[in-house]
Amino acid sequence: MDYQKILDTIYDEISYRDVTGKVASYIPELAKVDRRKFGMHVYCGDEQHFSFGDSTELFSIQSISKVFTLAMAMRLMGEHLWDRVSVEPSGDPFNSLTQLEYESGIPRNPFINAGALVISDILVDQLDDPKQELLDFVRHITGDPSIDYDKTVAASEKSTGYRNIALVNYIKALGNIKCDVEPIVDFYFHQCSLAMSCEQLSKAFMIFANKGKILSTGEKILKPKTVKRINALMQTCGFYDEAGEFSFQVGLPGKSGVGGGIVAIHPDNYSVAVWSPILNEKGNSELGMKALERFTTLSGVSVF
Ligand code: GLN
C-alpha cells in the first residue's frame, strides 16, 4: 500500500478552506491557535511512517490523553475498574453533567469528562506522583523524552474549568470520588495540556494497533485483553455523541480532542494521527474527520 501517495492526495484535495467550524475558545489559550494548521502522520512499522503538512508541530492533545490514563488505570485495577466507570456510549456531549444521578455517580464511559475525572481520581489516589508517572508512560511508549505538559494551557483551562470542577464535586457527592477535588482537577488539566505532534501521537498509539507492544522495542506494556477493551471503547465512545458518525465515515477505533487532534488505529496494521484545530459542533476536528474518511476510503483499509 502506498500510504505516502494517499496522504499526498488528501493534502492536495482538502484544506481549512473546506470547513466552516470554529477553533475551541472555552479554553482561552486554545483560541490562539492558527486555524490553517493541518498535518497528518501514519505509522505502520518502526521504519515505515508517512506524513504531510504540520505533522511534527506540537498541539494540545486534550481528550486524547484520556486513552493514556485509561491504559494506566487498567494496569492498576484490571477488571475492577468497571465498578467505577461503565462502558456504554452516552449519546451526550463530552462535558455533560447528566446520566450520573440514577447510576450512583458511575459515568457512562471513561472518555466523557465525567468518566475521565473518575479515572483521574483513581490515578491520584494510587500513584505517588501521577503527573510524573503519566509523563513517564507517554515518553516510554514513544521513546521520546522531550514530551511535556504545556503549563500555560493547563493554567488557562484551570481559569475557566468550572464545569469540570462541578462534575468532580457532583460525582463526589454521589460517592464515586475518593480524593480531594483540587488534586484531581489539577491532574486532569495537566493531562489535557500534554503537547504532542501527529508524529508522536501516531507512534504512541501503535501500542493499541500492536496488541500492547511498543513499536520500536517490542516490549509488552499492555495485555492483549486490555488493548481489546480500549479499542472497543474508542470505537463506541471515542467521539462522544458523534461516535456513530465517526464509525460510519471512517470505520476505525479512535479518539479526538478539542485541540483538533484525532488518532485512530487499525489493529495489526497502522496508527494514524491528524490535526486541524477547526472543530465541528460536537467538538471534533472537522477537517480531521474528512481527512480520515478520505484515508480509509482511498486505502480501502478500515475495520469494516
Ligand atoms: N480539557 C477539555 C475539557 O475538559 C477536554 C475536552 C475534549 O478534548 N473533548 O473540556
PDB file of N, CA, C and O in Angstrom, residues 75-112:
ATOM      1  N   ARG A  75      -4.023  -0.914  34.017  1.00  0.00           N
ATOM      2  CA  ARG A  75      -2.851  -1.645  34.521  1.00  0.00           C
ATOM      3  C   ARG A  75      -2.896  -1.749  36.045  1.00  0.00           C
ATOM      4  O   ARG A  75      -2.454  -2.722  36.624  1.00  0.00           O
ATOM      5  N   LEU A  76      -3.447  -0.712  36.708  1.00  0.00           N
ATOM      6  CA  LEU A  76      -3.512  -0.723  38.175  1.00  0.00           C
ATOM      7  C   LEU A  76      -4.660  -1.571  38.710  1.00  0.00           C
ATOM      8  O   LEU A  76      -4.524  -2.244  39.716  1.00  0.00           O
ATOM      9  N   MET A  77      -5.811  -1.519  38.027  1.00  0.00           N
ATOM     10  CA  MET A  77      -7.025  -2.094  38.623  1.00  0.00           C
ATOM     11  C   MET A  77      -7.601  -3.289  37.883  1.00  0.00           C
ATOM     12  O   MET A  77      -8.531  -3.925  38.387  1.00  0.00           O
ATOM     13  N   GLY A  78      -7.129  -3.554  36.679  1.00  0.00           N
ATOM     14  CA  GLY A  78      -7.702  -4.655  35.903  1.00  0.00           C
ATOM     15  C   GLY A  78      -9.203  -4.484  35.747  1.00  0.00           C
ATOM     16  O   GLY A  78      -9.713  -3.367  35.624  1.00  0.00           O
ATOM     17  N   GLU A  79      -9.923  -5.595  35.828  1.00  0.00           N
ATOM     18  CA  GLU A  79     -11.369  -5.561  35.571  1.00  0.00           C
ATOM     19  C   GLU A  79     -12.154  -4.868  36.694  1.00  0.00           C
ATOM     20  O   GLU A  79     -13.324  -4.540  36.519  1.00  0.00           O
ATOM     21  N   HIS A  80     -11.503  -4.636  37.861  1.00  0.00           N
ATOM     22  CA  HIS A  80     -12.210  -3.932  38.941  1.00  0.00           C
ATOM     23  C   HIS A  80     -12.539  -2.496  38.559  1.00  0.00           C
ATOM     24  O   HIS A  80     -13.394  -1.853  39.164  1.00  0.00           O
ATOM     25  N   LEU A  81     -11.832  -1.997  37.524  1.00  0.00           N
ATOM     26  CA  LEU A  81     -12.081  -0.620  37.086  1.00  0.00           C
ATOM     27  C   LEU A  81     -13.551  -0.406  36.725  1.00  0.00           C
ATOM     28  O   LEU A  81     -14.107   0.664  36.939  1.00  0.00           O
ATOM     29  N   TRP A  82     -14.181  -1.459  36.202  1.00  0.00           N
ATOM     30  CA  TRP A  82     -15.563  -1.306  35.697  1.00  0.00           C
ATOM     31  C   TRP A  82     -16.583  -1.177  36.808  1.00  0.00           C
ATOM     32  O   TRP A  82     -17.762  -0.957  36.558  1.00  0.00           O
ATOM     33  N   ASP A  83     -16.136  -1.323  38.095  1.00  0.00           N
ATOM     34  CA  ASP A  83     -17.039  -0.999  39.207  1.00  0.00           C
ATOM     35  C   ASP A  83     -17.193   0.516  39.351  1.00  0.00           C
ATOM     36  O   ASP A  83     -18.136   0.996  39.973  1.00  0.00           O
ATOM     37  N   ARG A  84     -16.234   1.252  38.786  1.00  0.00           N
ATOM     38  CA  ARG A  84     -16.224   2.710  38.981  1.00  0.00           C
ATOM     39  C   ARG A  84     -16.681   3.490  37.758  1.00  0.00           C
ATOM     40  O   ARG A  84     -17.043   4.666  37.855  1.00  0.00           O
ATOM     41  N   VAL A  85     -16.584   2.853  36.573  1.00  0.00           N
ATOM     42  CA  VAL A  85     -16.969   3.545  35.328  1.00  0.00           C
ATOM     43  C   VAL A  85     -17.551   2.515  34.366  1.00  0.00           C
ATOM     44  O   VAL A  85     -17.079   1.376  34.305  1.00  0.00           O
ATOM     45  N   SER A  86     -18.612   2.909  33.655  1.00  0.00           N
ATOM     46  CA  SER A  86     -19.293   1.974  32.768  1.00  0.00           C
ATOM     47  C   SER A  86     -18.657   1.978  31.359  1.00  0.00           C
ATOM     48  O   SER A  86     -17.642   2.651  31.134  1.00  0.00           O
ATOM     49  N   VAL A  87     -19.216   1.225  30.452  1.00  0.00           N
ATOM     50  CA  VAL A  87     -18.598   1.089  29.111  1.00  0.00           C
ATOM     51  C   VAL A  87     -19.639   1.277  27.995  1.00  0.00           C
ATOM     52  O   VAL A  87     -19.512   0.687  26.932  1.00  0.00           O
ATOM     53  N   GLU A  88     -20.629   2.138  28.251  1.00  0.00           N
ATOM     54  CA  GLU A  88     -21.659   2.364  27.234  1.00  0.00           C
ATOM     55  C   GLU A  88     -21.523   3.752  26.612  1.00  0.00           C
ATOM     56  O   GLU A  88     -21.205   4.719  27.309  1.00  0.00           O
ATOM     57  N   PRO A  89     -21.780   3.868  25.314  1.00  0.00           N
ATOM     58  CA  PRO A  89     -21.804   5.200  24.703  1.00  0.00           C
ATOM     59  C   PRO A  89     -22.854   6.067  25.411  1.00  0.00           C
ATOM     60  O   PRO A  89     -23.870   5.543  25.880  1.00  0.00           O
ATOM     61  N   SER A  90     -22.589   7.355  25.498  1.00  0.00           N
ATOM     62  CA  SER A  90     -23.516   8.208  26.260  1.00  0.00           C
ATOM     63  C   SER A  90     -24.517   8.916  25.352  1.00  0.00           C
ATOM     64  O   SER A  90     -25.598   9.277  25.794  1.00  0.00           O
ATOM     65  N   GLY A  91     -24.153   9.149  24.091  1.00  0.00           N
ATOM     66  CA  GLY A  91     -25.038   9.923  23.218  1.00  0.00           C
ATOM     67  C   GLY A  91     -25.165  11.376  23.646  1.00  0.00           C
ATOM     68  O   GLY A  91     -25.993  12.107  23.123  1.00  0.00           O
ATOM     69  N   ASP A  92     -24.339  11.786  24.613  1.00  0.00           N
ATOM     70  CA  ASP A  92     -24.367  13.167  25.107  1.00  0.00           C
ATOM     71  C   ASP A  92     -23.016  13.830  24.837  1.00  0.00           C
ATOM     72  O   ASP A  92     -22.020  13.153  24.611  1.00  0.00           O
ATOM     73  N   PRO A  93     -22.974  15.178  24.909  1.00  0.00           N
ATOM     74  CA  PRO A  93     -21.697  15.873  24.704  1.00  0.00           C
ATOM     75  C   PRO A  93     -20.633  15.470  25.728  1.00  0.00           C
ATOM     76  O   PRO A  93     -20.967  14.970  26.801  1.00  0.00           O
ATOM     77  N   PHE A  94     -19.366  15.745  25.385  1.00  0.00           N
ATOM     78  CA  PHE A  94     -18.255  15.288  26.227  1.00  0.00           C
ATOM     79  C   PHE A  94     -18.312  15.825  27.652  1.00  0.00           C
ATOM     80  O   PHE A  94     -17.858  15.190  28.578  1.00  0.00           O
ATOM     81  N   ASN A  95     -18.885  17.041  27.805  1.00  0.00           N
ATOM     82  CA  ASN A  95     -18.838  17.673  29.123  1.00  0.00           C
ATOM     83  C   ASN A  95     -20.173  17.584  29.852  1.00  0.00           C
ATOM     84  O   ASN A  95     -20.447  18.347  30.761  1.00  0.00           O
ATOM     85  N   SER A  96     -21.019  16.629  29.432  1.00  0.00           N
ATOM     86  CA  SER A  96     -22.360  16.521  30.001  1.00  0.00           C
ATOM     87  C   SER A  96     -22.344  16.220  31.498  1.00  0.00           C
ATOM     88  O   SER A  96     -21.523  15.439  31.984  1.00  0.00           O
ATOM     89  N   LEU A  97     -23.284  16.844  32.199  1.00  0.00           N
ATOM     90  CA  LEU A  97     -23.437  16.606  33.641  1.00  0.00           C
ATOM     91  C   LEU A  97     -24.554  15.606  33.907  1.00  0.00           C
ATOM     92  O   LEU A  97     -24.903  15.362  35.056  1.00  0.00           O
ATOM     93  N   THR A  98     -25.123  15.044  32.859  1.00  0.00           N
ATOM     94  CA  THR A  98     -26.294  14.178  33.048  1.00  0.00           C
ATOM     95  C   THR A  98     -25.907  12.697  33.112  1.00  0.00           C
ATOM     96  O   THR A  98     -24.737  12.338  32.960  1.00  0.00           O
ATOM     97  N   GLN A  99     -26.902  11.864  33.332  1.00  0.00           N
ATOM     98  CA  GLN A  99     -26.771  10.402  33.375  1.00  0.00           C
ATOM     99  C   GLN A  99     -25.910   9.912  34.526  1.00  0.00           C
ATOM    100  O   GLN A  99     -25.387   8.812  34.495  1.00  0.00           O
ATOM    101  N   LEU A 100     -25.719  10.738  35.559  1.00  0.00           N
ATOM    102  CA  LEU A 100     -24.895  10.308  36.696  1.00  0.00           C
ATOM    103  C   LEU A 100     -25.753   9.913  37.886  1.00  0.00           C
ATOM    104  O   LEU A 100     -25.500   8.908  38.538  1.00  0.00           O
ATOM    105  N   GLU A 101     -26.779  10.706  38.133  1.00  0.00           N
ATOM    106  CA  GLU A 101     -27.535  10.538  39.377  1.00  0.00           C
ATOM    107  C   GLU A 101     -28.157   9.150  39.496  1.00  0.00           C
ATOM    108  O   GLU A 101     -28.016   8.480  40.513  1.00  0.00           O
ATOM    109  N   TYR A 102     -28.811   8.685  38.409  1.00  0.00           N
ATOM    110  CA  TYR A 102     -29.520   7.416  38.545  1.00  0.00           C
ATOM    111  C   TYR A 102     -28.573   6.223  38.484  1.00  0.00           C
ATOM    112  O   TYR A 102     -28.983   5.088  38.638  1.00  0.00           O
ATOM    113  N   GLU A 103     -27.285   6.491  38.274  1.00  0.00           N
ATOM    114  CA  GLU A 103     -26.327   5.386  38.289  1.00  0.00           C
ATOM    115  C   GLU A 103     -25.315   5.555  39.434  1.00  0.00           C
ATOM    116  O   GLU A 103     -24.164   5.134  39.325  1.00  0.00           O
ATOM    117  N   SER A 104     -25.715   6.188  40.516  1.00  0.00           N
ATOM    118  CA  SER A 104     -24.865   6.406  41.695  1.00  0.00           C
ATOM    119  C   SER A 104     -23.497   6.977  41.346  1.00  0.00           C
ATOM    120  O   SER A 104     -22.489   6.548  41.888  1.00  0.00           O
ATOM    121  N   GLY A 105     -23.480   7.909  40.424  1.00  0.00           N
ATOM    122  CA  GLY A 105     -22.215   8.560  40.097  1.00  0.00           C
ATOM    123  C   GLY A 105     -21.288   7.717  39.254  1.00  0.00           C
ATOM    124  O   GLY A 105     -20.090   7.993  39.165  1.00  0.00           O
ATOM    125  N   ILE A 106     -21.800   6.668  38.623  1.00  0.00           N
ATOM    126  CA  ILE A 106     -20.969   5.861  37.714  1.00  0.00           C
ATOM    127  C   ILE A 106     -21.098   6.464  36.304  1.00  0.00           C
ATOM    128  O   ILE A 106     -22.158   6.358  35.683  1.00  0.00           O
ATOM    129  N   PRO A 107     -20.039   7.083  35.780  1.00  0.00           N
ATOM    130  CA  PRO A 107     -20.139   7.681  34.435  1.00  0.00           C
ATOM    131  C   PRO A 107     -20.351   6.622  33.351  1.00  0.00           C
ATOM    132  O   PRO A 107     -19.935   5.469  33.511  1.00  0.00           O
ATOM    133  N   ARG A 108     -20.967   7.018  32.276  1.00  0.00           N
ATOM    134  CA  ARG A 108     -21.308   6.081  31.204  1.00  0.00           C
ATOM    135  C   ARG A 108     -20.081   5.418  30.585  1.00  0.00           C
ATOM    136  O   ARG A 108     -20.144   4.283  30.126  1.00  0.00           O
ATOM    137  N   ASN A 109     -18.974   6.162  30.463  1.00  0.00           N
ATOM    138  CA  ASN A 109     -17.758   5.572  29.872  1.00  0.00           C
ATOM    139  C   ASN A 109     -16.546   6.420  30.263  1.00  0.00           C
ATOM    140  O   ASN A 109     -16.705   7.534  30.756  1.00  0.00           O
ATOM    141  N   PRO A 110     -15.318   5.897  30.052  1.00  0.00           N
ATOM    142  CA  PRO A 110     -14.124   6.623  30.515  1.00  0.00           C
ATOM    143  C   PRO A 110     -13.704   7.799  29.632  1.00  0.00           C
ATOM    144  O   PRO A 110     -12.750   8.495  29.970  1.00  0.00           O
ATOM    145  N   PHE A 111     -14.389   8.023  28.498  1.00  0.00           N
ATOM    146  CA  PHE A 111     -13.941   9.081  27.582  1.00  0.00           C
ATOM    147  C   PHE A 111     -14.744  10.374  27.668  1.00  0.00           C
ATOM    148  O   PHE A 111     -14.277  11.420  27.220  1.00  0.00           O
ATOM    149  N   ILE A 112     -15.979  10.315  28.225  1.00  0.00           N
ATOM    150  CA  ILE A 112     -16.622  11.595  28.559  1.00  0.00           C
ATOM    151  C   ILE A 112     -15.879  12.172  29.756  1.00  0.00           C
ATOM    152  O   ILE A 112     -15.206  11.434  30.499  1.00  0.00           O
TER     153      ILE A 112
END
